[in-house]
Every structure is written in structure tokens, then in C-alpha cells.
CSV table of C-alpha atoms in Angstrom, one decimal:
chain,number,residue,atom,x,y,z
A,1,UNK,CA,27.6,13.6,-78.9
A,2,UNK,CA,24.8,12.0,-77.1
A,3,UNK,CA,22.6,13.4,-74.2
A,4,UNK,CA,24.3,10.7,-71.7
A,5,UNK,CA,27.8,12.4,-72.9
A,6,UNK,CA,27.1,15.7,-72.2
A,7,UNK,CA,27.5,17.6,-68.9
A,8,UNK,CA,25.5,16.2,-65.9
A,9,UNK,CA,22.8,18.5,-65.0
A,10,UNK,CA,23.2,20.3,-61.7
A,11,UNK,CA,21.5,20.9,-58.8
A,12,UNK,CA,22.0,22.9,-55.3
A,13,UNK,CA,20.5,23.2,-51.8
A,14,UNK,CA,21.3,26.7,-50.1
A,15,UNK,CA,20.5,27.1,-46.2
A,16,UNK,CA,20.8,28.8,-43.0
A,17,UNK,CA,20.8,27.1,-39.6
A,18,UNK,CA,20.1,29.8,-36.6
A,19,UNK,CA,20.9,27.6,-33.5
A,20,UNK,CA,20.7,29.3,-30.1
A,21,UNK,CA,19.4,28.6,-26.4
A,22,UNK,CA,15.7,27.8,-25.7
A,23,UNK,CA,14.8,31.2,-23.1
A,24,UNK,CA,13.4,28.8,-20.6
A,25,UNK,CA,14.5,28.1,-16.8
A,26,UNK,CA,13.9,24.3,-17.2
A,27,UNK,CA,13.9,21.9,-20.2
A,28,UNK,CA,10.4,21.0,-22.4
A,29,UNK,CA,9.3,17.9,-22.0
A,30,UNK,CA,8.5,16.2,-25.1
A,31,UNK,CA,3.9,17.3,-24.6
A,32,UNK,CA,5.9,20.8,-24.4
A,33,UNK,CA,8.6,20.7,-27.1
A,34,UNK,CA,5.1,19.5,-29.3
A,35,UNK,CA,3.2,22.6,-28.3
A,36,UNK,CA,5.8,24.6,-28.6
A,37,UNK,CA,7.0,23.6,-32.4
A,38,UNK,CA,2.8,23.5,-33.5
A,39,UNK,CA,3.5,26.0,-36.2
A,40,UNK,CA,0.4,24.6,-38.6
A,41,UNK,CA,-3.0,23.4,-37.4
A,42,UNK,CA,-2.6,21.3,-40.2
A,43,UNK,CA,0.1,19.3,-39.8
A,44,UNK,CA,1.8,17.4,-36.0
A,45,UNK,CA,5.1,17.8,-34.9
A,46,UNK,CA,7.5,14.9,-35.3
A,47,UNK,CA,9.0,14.0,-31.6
A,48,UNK,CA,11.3,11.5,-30.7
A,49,UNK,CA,12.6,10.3,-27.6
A,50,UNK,CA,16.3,8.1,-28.7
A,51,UNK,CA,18.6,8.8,-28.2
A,52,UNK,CA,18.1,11.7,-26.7
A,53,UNK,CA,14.1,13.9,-26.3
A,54,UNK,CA,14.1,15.7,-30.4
A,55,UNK,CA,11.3,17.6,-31.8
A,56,UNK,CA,11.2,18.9,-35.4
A,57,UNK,CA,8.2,21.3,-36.7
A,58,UNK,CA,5.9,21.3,-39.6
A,59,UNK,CA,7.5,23.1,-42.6
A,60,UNK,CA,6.6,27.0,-43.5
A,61,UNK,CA,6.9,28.6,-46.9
A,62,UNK,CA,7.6,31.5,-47.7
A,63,UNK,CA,7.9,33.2,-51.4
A,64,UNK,CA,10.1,34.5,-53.0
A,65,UNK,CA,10.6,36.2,-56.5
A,66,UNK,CA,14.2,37.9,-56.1
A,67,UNK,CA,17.3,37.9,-57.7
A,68,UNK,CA,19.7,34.6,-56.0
A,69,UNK,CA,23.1,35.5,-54.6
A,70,UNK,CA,26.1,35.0,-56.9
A,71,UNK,CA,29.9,35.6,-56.9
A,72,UNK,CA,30.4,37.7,-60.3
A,73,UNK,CA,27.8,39.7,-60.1
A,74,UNK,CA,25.4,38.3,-62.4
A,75,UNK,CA,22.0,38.6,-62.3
A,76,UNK,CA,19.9,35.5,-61.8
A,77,UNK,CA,16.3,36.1,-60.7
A,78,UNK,CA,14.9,33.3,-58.9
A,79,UNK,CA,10.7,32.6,-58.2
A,80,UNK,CA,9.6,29.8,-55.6
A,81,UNK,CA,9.5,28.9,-52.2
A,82,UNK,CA,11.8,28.7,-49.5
A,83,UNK,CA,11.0,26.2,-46.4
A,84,UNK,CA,11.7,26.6,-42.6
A,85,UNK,CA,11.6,24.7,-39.7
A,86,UNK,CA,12.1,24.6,-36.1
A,87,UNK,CA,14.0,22.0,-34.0
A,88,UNK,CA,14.2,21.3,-30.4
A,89,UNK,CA,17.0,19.2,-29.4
A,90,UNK,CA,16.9,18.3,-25.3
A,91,UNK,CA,13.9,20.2,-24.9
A,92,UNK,CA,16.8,23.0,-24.7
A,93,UNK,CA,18.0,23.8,-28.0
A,94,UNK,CA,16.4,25.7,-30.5
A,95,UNK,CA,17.0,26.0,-34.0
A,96,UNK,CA,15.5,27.6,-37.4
A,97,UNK,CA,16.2,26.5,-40.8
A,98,UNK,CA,15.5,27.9,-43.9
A,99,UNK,CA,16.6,26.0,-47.3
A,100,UNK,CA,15.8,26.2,-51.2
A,101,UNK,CA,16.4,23.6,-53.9
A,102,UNK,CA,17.5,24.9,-57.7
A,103,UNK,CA,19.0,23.6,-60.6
A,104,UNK,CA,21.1,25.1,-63.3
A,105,UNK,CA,18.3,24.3,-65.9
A,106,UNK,CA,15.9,26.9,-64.8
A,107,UNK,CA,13.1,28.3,-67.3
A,108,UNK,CA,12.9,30.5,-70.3
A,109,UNK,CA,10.6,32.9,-68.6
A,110,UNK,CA,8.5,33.5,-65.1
A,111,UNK,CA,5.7,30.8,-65.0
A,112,UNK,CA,2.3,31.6,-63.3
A,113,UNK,CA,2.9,30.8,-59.0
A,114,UNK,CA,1.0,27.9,-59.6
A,115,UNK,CA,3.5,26.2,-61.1
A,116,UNK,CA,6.0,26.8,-58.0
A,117,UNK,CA,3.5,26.5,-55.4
A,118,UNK,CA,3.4,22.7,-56.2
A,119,UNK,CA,7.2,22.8,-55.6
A,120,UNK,CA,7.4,23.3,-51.9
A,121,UNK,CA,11.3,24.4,-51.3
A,122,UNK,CA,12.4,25.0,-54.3
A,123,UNK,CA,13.2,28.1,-56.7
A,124,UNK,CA,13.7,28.0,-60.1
A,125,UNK,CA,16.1,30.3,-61.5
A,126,UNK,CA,15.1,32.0,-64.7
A,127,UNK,CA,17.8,31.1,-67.3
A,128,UNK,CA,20.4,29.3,-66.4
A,129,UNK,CA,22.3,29.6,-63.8
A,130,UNK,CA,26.2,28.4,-62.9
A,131,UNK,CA,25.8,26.1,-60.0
A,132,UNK,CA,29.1,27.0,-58.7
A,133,UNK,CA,28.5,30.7,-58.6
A,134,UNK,CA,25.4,31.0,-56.9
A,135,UNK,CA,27.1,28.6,-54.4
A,136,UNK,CA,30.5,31.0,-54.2
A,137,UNK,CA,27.7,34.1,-53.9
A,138,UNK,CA,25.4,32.6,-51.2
A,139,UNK,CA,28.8,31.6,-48.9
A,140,UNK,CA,29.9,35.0,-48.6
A,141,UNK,CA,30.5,36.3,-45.4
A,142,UNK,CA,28.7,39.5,-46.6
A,143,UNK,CA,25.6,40.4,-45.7
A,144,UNK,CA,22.8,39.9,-48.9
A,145,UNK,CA,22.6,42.8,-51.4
A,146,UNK,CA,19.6,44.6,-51.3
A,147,UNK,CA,16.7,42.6,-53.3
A,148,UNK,CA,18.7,39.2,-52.8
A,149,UNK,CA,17.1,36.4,-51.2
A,150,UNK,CA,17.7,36.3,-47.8
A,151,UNK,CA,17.6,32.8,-46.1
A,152,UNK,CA,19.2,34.4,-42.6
A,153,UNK,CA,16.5,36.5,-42.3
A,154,UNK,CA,13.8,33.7,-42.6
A,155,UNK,CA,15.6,31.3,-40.3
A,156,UNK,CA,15.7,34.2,-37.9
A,157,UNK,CA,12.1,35.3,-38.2
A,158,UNK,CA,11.2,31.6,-37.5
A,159,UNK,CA,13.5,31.8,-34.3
A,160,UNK,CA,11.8,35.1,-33.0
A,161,UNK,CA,8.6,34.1,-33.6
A,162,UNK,CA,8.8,30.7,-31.8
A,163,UNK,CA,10.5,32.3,-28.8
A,164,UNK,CA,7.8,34.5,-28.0
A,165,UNK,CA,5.5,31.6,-27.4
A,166,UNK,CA,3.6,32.2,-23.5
A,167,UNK,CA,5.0,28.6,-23.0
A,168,UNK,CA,8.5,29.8,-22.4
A,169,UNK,CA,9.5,31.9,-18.9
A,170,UNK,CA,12.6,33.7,-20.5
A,171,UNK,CA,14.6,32.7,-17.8
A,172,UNK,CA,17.3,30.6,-19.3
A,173,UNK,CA,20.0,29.0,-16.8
A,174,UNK,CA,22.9,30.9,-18.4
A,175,UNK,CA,24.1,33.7,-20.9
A,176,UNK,CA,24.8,32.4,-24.3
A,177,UNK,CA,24.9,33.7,-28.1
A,178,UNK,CA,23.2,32.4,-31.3
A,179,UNK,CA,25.1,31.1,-33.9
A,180,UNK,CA,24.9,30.9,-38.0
A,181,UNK,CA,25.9,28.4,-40.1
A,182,UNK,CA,25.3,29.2,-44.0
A,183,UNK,CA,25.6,26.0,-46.1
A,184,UNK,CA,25.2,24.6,-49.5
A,185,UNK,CA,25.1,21.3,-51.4
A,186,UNK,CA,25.8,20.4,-54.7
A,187,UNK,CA,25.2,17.4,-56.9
A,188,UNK,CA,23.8,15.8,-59.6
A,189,UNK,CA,20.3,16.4,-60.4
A,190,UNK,CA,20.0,12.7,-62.4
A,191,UNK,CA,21.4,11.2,-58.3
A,192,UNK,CA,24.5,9.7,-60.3
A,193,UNK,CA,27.2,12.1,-59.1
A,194,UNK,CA,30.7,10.5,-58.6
A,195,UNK,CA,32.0,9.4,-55.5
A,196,UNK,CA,30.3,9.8,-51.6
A,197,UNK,CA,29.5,12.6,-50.0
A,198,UNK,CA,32.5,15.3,-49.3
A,199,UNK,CA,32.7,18.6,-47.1
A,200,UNK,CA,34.7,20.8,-49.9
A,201,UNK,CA,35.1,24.0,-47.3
A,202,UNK,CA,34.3,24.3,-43.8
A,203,UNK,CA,35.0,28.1,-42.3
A,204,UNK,CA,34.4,30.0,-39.4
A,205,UNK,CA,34.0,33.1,-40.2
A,206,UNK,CA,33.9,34.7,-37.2
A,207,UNK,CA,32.7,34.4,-33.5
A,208,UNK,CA,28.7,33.6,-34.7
A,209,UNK,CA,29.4,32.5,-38.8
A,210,UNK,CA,30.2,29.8,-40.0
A,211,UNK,CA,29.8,28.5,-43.8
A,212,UNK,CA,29.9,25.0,-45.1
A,213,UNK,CA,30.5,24.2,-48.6
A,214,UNK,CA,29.4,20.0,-49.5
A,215,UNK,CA,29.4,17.9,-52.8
A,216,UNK,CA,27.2,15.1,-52.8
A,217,UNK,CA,26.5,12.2,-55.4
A,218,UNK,CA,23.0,13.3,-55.6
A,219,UNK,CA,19.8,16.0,-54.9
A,220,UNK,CA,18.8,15.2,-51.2
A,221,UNK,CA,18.2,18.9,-49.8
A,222,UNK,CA,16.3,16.8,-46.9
A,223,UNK,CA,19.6,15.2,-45.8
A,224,UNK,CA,21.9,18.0,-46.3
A,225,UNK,CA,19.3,20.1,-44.3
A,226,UNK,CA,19.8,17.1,-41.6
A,227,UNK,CA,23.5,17.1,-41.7
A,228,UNK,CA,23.8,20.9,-41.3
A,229,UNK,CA,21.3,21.1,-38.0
A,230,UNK,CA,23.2,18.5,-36.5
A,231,UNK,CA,26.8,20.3,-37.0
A,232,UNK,CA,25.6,23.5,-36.1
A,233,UNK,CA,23.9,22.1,-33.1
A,234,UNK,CA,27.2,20.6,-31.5
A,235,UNK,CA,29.4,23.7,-33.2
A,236,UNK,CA,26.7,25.8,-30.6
A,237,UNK,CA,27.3,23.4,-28.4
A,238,UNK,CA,30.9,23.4,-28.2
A,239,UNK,CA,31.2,27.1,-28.7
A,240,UNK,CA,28.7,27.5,-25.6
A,241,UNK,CA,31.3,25.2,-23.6
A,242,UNK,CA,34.4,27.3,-24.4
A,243,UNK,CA,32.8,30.5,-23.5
A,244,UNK,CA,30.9,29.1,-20.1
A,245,UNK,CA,34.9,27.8,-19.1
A,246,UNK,CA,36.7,31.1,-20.2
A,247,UNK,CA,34.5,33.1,-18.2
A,248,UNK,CA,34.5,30.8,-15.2
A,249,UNK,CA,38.5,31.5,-15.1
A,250,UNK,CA,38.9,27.9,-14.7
A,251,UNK,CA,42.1,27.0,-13.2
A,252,UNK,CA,42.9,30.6,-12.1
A,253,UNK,CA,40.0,31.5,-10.0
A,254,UNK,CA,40.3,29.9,-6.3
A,255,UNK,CA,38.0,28.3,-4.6
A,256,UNK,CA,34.3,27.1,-5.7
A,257,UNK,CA,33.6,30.0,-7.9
A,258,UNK,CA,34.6,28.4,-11.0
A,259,UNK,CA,33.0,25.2,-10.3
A,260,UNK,CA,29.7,26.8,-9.6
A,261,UNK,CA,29.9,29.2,-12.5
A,262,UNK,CA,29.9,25.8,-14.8
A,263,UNK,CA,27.1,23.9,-12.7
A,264,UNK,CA,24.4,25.3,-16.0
A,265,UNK,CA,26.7,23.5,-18.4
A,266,UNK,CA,26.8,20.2,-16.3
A,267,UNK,CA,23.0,20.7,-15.7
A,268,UNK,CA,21.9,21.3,-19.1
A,269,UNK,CA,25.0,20.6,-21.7
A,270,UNK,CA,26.7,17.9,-21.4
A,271,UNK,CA,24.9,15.3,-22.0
A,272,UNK,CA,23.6,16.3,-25.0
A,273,UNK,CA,26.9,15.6,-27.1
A,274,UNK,CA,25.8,13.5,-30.0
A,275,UNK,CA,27.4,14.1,-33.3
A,276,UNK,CA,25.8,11.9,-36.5
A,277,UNK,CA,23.1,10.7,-34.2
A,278,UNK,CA,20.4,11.5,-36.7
A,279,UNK,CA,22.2,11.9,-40.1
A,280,UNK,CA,21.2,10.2,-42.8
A,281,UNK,CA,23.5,7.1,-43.4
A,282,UNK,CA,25.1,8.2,-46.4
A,283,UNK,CA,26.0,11.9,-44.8
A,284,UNK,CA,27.3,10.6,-41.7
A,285,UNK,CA,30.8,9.4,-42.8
A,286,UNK,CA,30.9,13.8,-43.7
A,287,UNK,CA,31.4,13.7,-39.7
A,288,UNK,CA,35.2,11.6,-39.5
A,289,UNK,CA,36.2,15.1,-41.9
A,290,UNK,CA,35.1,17.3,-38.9
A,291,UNK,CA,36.4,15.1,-36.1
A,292,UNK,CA,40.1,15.2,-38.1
A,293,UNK,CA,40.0,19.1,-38.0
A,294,UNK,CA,39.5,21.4,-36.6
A,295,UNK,CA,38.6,18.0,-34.5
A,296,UNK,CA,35.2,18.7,-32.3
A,297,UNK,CA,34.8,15.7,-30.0
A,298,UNK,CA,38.3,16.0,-29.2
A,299,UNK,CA,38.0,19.6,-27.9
A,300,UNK,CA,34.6,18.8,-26.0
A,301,UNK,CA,36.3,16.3,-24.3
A,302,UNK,CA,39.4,17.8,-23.0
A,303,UNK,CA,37.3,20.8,-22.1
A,304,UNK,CA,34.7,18.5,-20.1
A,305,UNK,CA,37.6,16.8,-18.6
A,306,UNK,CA,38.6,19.9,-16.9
A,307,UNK,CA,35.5,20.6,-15.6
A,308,UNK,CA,35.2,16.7,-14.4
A,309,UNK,CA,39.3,17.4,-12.5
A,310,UNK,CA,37.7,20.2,-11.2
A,311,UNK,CA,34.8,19.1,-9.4
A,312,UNK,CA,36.9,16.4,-8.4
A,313,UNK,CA,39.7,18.7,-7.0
A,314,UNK,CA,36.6,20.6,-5.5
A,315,UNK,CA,34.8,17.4,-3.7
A,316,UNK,CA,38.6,15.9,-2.0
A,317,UNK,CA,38.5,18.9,0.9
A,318,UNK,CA,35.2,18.6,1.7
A,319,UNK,CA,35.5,14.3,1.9
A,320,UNK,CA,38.4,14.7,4.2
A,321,UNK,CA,36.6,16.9,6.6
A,322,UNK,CA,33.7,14.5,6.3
A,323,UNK,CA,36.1,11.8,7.1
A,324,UNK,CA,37.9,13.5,10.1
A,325,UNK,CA,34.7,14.3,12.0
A,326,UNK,CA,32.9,11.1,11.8
């Protein structure tokens, strides 16, 4: 049997998207979302302004020489470097991300950290690895085992640590809760995988987790990473909404009240509703999946047409009385 007959080497991204409101009274403008992302002396910020203000912050390593999760128990040590990053999204958004590359064709034996250090986000297994059950182990809603690595925990760290920068008030408009979404990608390592891109499993685990299982046609952790922001950025988003109009007892409560209680996610929300706006190409059919079910855009916009009846509702009584004493 020849090499190009054999099985097609595999490779997988894992990551961790923490996603959760900037503590700030008002929105960062972009000199602000720049000083506020500045996580390396060495390196700028990348800020954009279209279609709507995004900032995205220098990558941090971190390493690691641990065993990687799997789903029958086997032990797989890993050795390398994990990346995070911070993005701003609206000047109001915050999210941490922490990611590593592998492939099932790991080493023989531990190299000197040298050789990983020139391998900025990825780990490399030693032996070799199952693709498929490092993928099943890292998606588990449980917590990692003891001596596992432990992307959550990075992605958080990044979160604290940028939140306690003296540029930020900590008074945020409203209440809200952070949100995970654990992810990975599989594909070809050789970028000749079968096929587009396809979102195997999407769960929500509970109120804060959700995991996200994809196939793709080849290795791009960058756009996988790109992907994963952007969903859990409008899965906050629409999570945020739900809550803001349950607790507003829209519909039951009388008068203003429940108008007023919703004025933060007119202010600051809704405008920032932009699914695929910054996926990569390729990724962004992955979208049409998510919109089918559990169906996002459809839910935003019946819940932000409620709020839009009523405000409208609202704003009739007080026109009339306008009307009848002019």
C-alpha cells in the first residue's frame, strides 16, 4: 500500500472562549480598547472600526507539559504552548481565548523546550494520540482531572487580569454572567480533508457551558479560533437579552418599569448583533447550521421586537397627551 493510501494524518485545535461584560459605565473608544488590550510591549493591538469598533490583543503563551484530556482514560502527555488572547467587541465585550494545535503523530520521546518554543500554540503529544478521543475528553462537561491541561483556567486568568486594568470604573450599565464555550476542530493535517467545513455537535450544557464539536477540510486553528469568538460573542449576547427581558417581566409588569429596566440593552446591546461578520470565508457557511437550530437570529429578533412593541406601546399615552394639550 502506498503512503498516499494510507490513513490521512490528523490534526486538532482545542479551545476555550470566556466571553463576559466589559466592568465599565461607558463603552472604550477604539485609543481605549488599544490601551486596554496592550498585553506585550512588543507587539500593537489590531483595531478595527467596520463594521462595528473590534479590538484583538497580542498573543500570550503559556507552557505546558501535562497529560491532554481524553475520553477512555488513556494517558497522553502533551509538552508545548498554549496561546491566549483578548478581544473587545463594541468597546463593550470582553473575551479570553485560549487554544492549542496537536496532531496524532506526536514524538517518540520529550524533546528539549526549544524545540516547542519555536511552535507558538501548539503541543505535541508524546506518542500517538487518537484524534477523536482527545476531542471526546476535552468536550466533557466535567471539570479537568487533576494534572490535565486546563484551557478554562488560562482563558479566565487572561479575563481577570485584563479587568483589573485602572482604565476600567467597574461600573457596568447592567448585571450580567460570563459564559464558556469549549470547542474543538478537527481535520486533515496534509489541508486535503473531504468536504467543507461542518459543526458535528453543538450543546449547551448548561446556563454558562456550552461545547462545540467542528470538522474541517484542513488545520486552520486561526479560523476555528475566529469562528468560536464570534459564536460565543452573540450566544453571550443573546443569553444577556433573554435574561435582561425575563427579569424586566415584560408584558406582565405595568407601567414604565419594564421598559426602563431594558433601556441598558437598547443602550449598549442591540446594535451589536452581527453573526459571521468576521469569519473567515470558508467557516462562515458553519453559521446557516446555527441559524436552522436552535436558530439564533430568529430568537434575537422576536425578543428585540418585543422590546421595540413595547416602547412603542409606552410612547402612544404620552403622544396623545402631547397632542391634546397643544
Amino acid at each position: 500500500m502506498s503512503a498516499a493510501d494510507g490513513p490521512r494524518a490528523q490534526v486538532i485545535a482545542c479551545g476555550e472562549v470566556r466571553t463576559c461584560l466589559l466592568q465599565s459605565s461607558g463603552a472604550l473608544s477604539r485609543d481605549g480598547s488599544a490601551r486596554l488590550l496592550r498585553l506585550r510591549p512588543d507587539e500593537r493591538v489590531r483595531v478595527s472600526e467596520r463594521p462595528n469598533p473590534y479590538a484583538v490583543s497580542p498573543d500570550l503563551l503559556t507552557g505546558v507539559d501535562c497529560a491532554l484530556p481524553t475520553a477512555s482514560g488513556r494517558q497522553v502527555r502533551g509538552v508545548g504552548t498554549v496561546a491566549a488572547r483578548a478581544v473587545l467587541t463594541g468597546g463593550r465585550v470582553l473575551q479570553a481565548t485560549a487554544l492549542f494545535r496537536a496532531d496524532d503523530a506526536g514524538s517518540a520521546q520529550r524533546l528539549p523546550w526549544g524545540h516547542y518554543l519555536v511552535r507558538p500554540g501548539v503541543v505535541v503529544p508524546v506518542g500517538r494520540p487518537s484524534v477523536a478521543d482527545v476531542r471526546d475528553g476535552f468536550l466533557s462537561v466535567e471539570p479537568p482531572a487533576a494534572g490535565t491541561v486546563d484551557l478554562g483556567a488560562i482563558a479566565e486568568r487572561l479575563l481577570t487580569d485584563v479587568l483589573e486594568h485602572p482604565l476600567l470604573d467597574r461600573r457596568p450599565p447592567f448585571k450580567s454572567r460570563r459564559t464558556r464555550l469549549r470547542w474543538a476542530a478537527v481535520g486533515s493535517a496534509e489541508g486535503d480533508g473531504d468536504g467543507g467545513a461542518v459543526i458535528e455537535r453543538f450543546t449547551v450544557a448548561d446556563d454558562r457551558l456550552r461545547t462545540l464539536s467542528l470538522r474541517l477540510p484542513g488545520p486552520d486553528p486561526a479560523a476555528a479560533a475566529a469562528f468560536c469568538e464570534d459564536l460565543a460573542l452573540h450566544d453571550w449576547l443573546l443569553t444577556t437579552l433573554v435574561t435582561m427581558v425575563e427579569r424586566s417581566r415584560l408584558g406582565s409588569a405595568e407601567g414604565p418599569g419594564a421598559v426602563l429596566a431594558l433601556r441598558p440593552a437598547v443602550d449598549h446591546l442591540l446594535h451589536l448583533w452581527m453573526p459571521r461578520a468576521r469569519v473567515n470565508r470558508l467557516l462562515a457557511p458553519l453559521w446557516d447550521a446555527l441559524e436552522r437550530e436552535p436558530g439564533f437570529t430568529r430568537q434575537w429578533h422576536t425578543l428585540v421586537q418585543r422590546i421595540r412593541d413595547q416602547l412603542t406601546l409606552q410612547a402612544i399615552p404620552l403622544l396623545c397627551d402631547a397632542l391634546a394639550s397643544s
